[in-house]
Structures are given as structure tokens and as C-alpha cells.
C-alpha atoms as a printed R data frame, in Angstrom:
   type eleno elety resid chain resno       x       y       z
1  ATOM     1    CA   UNK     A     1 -44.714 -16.630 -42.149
2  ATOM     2    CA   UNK     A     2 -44.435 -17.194 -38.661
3  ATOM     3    CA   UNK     A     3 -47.614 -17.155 -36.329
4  ATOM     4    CA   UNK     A     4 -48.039 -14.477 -33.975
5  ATOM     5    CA   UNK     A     5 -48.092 -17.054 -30.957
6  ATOM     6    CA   UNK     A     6 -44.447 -18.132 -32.349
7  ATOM     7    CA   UNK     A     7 -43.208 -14.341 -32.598
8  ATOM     8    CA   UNK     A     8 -43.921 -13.654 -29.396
9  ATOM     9    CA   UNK     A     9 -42.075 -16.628 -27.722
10 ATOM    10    CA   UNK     A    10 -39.273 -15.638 -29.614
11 ATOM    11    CA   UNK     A    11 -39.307 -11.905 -28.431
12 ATOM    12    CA   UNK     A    12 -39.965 -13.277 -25.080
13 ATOM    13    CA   UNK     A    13 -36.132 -15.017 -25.089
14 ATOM    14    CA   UNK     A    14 -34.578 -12.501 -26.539
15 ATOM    15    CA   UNK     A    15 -35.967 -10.189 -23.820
16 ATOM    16    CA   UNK     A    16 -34.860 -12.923 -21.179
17 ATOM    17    CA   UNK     A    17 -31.347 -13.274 -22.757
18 ATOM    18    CA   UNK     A    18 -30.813  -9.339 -22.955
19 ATOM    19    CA   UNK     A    19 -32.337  -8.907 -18.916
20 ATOM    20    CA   UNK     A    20 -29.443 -12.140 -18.435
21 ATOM    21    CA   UNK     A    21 -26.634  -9.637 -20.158
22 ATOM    22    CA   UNK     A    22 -27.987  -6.485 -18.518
23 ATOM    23    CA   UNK     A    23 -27.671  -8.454 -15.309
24 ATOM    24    CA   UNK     A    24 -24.060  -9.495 -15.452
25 ATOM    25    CA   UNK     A    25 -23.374  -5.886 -17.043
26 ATOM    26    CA   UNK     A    26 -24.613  -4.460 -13.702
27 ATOM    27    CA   UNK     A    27 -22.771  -6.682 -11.333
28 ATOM    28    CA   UNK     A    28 -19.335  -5.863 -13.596
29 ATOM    29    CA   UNK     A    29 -19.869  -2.283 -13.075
30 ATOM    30    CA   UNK     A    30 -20.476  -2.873  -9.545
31 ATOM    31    CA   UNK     A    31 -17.588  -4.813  -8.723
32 ATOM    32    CA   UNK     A    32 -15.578  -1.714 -11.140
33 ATOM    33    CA   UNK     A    33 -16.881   0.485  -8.640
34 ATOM    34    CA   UNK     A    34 -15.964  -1.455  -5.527
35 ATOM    35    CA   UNK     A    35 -12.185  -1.259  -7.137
36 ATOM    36    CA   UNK     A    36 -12.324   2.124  -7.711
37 ATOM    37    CA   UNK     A    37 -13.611   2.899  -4.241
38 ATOM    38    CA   UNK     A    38 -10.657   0.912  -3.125
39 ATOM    39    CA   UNK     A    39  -8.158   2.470  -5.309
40 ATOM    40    CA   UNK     A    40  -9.822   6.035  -4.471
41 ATOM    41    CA   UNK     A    41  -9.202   5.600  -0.692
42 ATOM    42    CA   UNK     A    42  -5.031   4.803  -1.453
43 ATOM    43    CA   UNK     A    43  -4.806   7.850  -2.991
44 ATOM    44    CA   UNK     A    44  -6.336   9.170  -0.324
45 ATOM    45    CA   UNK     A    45  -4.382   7.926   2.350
46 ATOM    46    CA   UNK     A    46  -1.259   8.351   0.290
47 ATOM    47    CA   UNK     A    47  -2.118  12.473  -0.344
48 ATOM    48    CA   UNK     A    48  -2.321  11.789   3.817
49 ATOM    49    CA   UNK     A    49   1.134  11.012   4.165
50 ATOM    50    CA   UNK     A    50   2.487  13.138   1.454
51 ATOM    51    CA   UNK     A    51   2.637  15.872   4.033
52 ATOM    52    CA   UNK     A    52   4.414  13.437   6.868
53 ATOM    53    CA   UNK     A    53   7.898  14.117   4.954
54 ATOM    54    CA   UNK     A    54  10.006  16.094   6.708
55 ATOM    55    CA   UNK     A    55  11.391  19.470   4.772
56 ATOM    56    CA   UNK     A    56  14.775  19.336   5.923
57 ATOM    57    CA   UNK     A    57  15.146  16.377   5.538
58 ATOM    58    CA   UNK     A    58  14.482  16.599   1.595
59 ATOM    59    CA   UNK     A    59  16.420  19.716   1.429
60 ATOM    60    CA   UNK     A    60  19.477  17.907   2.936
61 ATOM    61    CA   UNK     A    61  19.397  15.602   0.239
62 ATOM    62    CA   UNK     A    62  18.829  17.913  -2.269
63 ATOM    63    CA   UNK     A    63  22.151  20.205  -1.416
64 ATOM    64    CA   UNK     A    64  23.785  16.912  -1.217
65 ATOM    65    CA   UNK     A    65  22.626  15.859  -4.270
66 ATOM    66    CA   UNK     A    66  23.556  19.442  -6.093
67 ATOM    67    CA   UNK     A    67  27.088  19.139  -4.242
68 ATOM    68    CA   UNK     A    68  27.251  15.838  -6.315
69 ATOM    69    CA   UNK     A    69  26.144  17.030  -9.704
70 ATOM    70    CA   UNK     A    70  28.767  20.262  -9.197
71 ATOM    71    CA   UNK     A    71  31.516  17.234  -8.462
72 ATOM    72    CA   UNK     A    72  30.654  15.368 -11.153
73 ATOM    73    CA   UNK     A    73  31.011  18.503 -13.855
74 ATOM    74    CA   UNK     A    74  34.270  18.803 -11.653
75 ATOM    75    CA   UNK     A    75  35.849  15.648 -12.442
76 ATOM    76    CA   UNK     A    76  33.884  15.465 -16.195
77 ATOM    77    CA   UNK     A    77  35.840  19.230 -16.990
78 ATOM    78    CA   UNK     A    78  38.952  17.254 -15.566
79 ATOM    79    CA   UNK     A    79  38.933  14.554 -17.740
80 ATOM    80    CA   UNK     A    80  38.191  16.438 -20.982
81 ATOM    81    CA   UNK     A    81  41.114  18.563 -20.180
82 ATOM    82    CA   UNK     A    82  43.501  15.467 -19.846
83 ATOM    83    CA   UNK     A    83  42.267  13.562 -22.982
84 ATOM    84    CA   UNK     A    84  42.674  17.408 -24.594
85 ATOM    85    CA   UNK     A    85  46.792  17.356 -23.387
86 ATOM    86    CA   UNK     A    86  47.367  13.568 -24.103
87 ATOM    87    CA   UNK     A    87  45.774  13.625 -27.451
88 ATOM    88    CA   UNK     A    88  48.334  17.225 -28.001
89 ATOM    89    CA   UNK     A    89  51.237  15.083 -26.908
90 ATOM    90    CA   UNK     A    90  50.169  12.072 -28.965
91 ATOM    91    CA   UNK     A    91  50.291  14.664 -32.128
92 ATOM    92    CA   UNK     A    92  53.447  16.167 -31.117
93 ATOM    93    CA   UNK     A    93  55.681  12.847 -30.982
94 ATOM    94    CA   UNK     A    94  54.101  12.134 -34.321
């Protein structure tokens, strides 16, 4: 059995190593935080500028992009329709 002078040294390193580990587990969490802080204040600014967009500007594009979507169901209607009377003539000559 170990003497009590040789336990102690022992629980004496193990207390340095885990103060070591604490230590670096501190300065990761602080350097987390920093990055957060960072990434916290984008957002922020970005929320900021959010607002900056002009409304007509977005609606413009948005009637535009409804005028396309009504064109495209347009031409899509268009094309079933002519595969529907060349596929009827393609039966008919058969």
C-alpha cells in the first residue's frame, strides 16, 4: 500500500493537470464567446439594413415576377394543347 506522503503527491498532479484542463476549457469558451459577440453584432447590423429596402421597389418585382409565372402557365396550357392535336392527328393517319 502506498504511503500517505506518496498519495498525496499523486493527488497533488492530478489536481495540477485538471486546473491545466480547466484552464484551456476557460480560454475556449472565451474565445466561443468573442465569436459569438462577433456573429451577434452581423445580425445586428444586418436586421439594420433589413429595413433600408425600398417597398416599391420589391413590389415591382414581385408583379413582374407574377406577370411571369401567369406567362409561363400561358405558354405551358399552349403547349399541352398542341401535343393534345398532334398526338389526335398522329392517331387519325394511323
Amino acid at each position: 500500500m502506498p504511503s500517505s506522503d506518496t498519495i498525496i503527491k499523486e493527488l497533488a498532479k492530478n489536481n495540477i493537470s485538471l486546473q491545466k484542463v480547466t484552464i484551456k476549457l476557460v480560454e475556449s469558451t472565451n474565445v466561443l464567446n468573442k465569436r459569438i459577440d462577433k456573429l451577434v453584432r452581423i445580425f445586428e447590423e444586418a436586421s439594420k439594413h433589413v429595413g433600408d429596402v425600398d417597398t416599391d421597389k420589391v413590389r415591382q418585382l414581385t408583379m413582374k415576377l407574377d406577370s411571369l409565372l401567369d406567362q409561363n402557365r400561358d405558354l405551358a396550357k399552349g403547349l399541352l394543347l398542341l401535343e393534345k392535336y398532334v398526338r389526335e392527328k398522329e392517331f387519325k393517319t394511323l
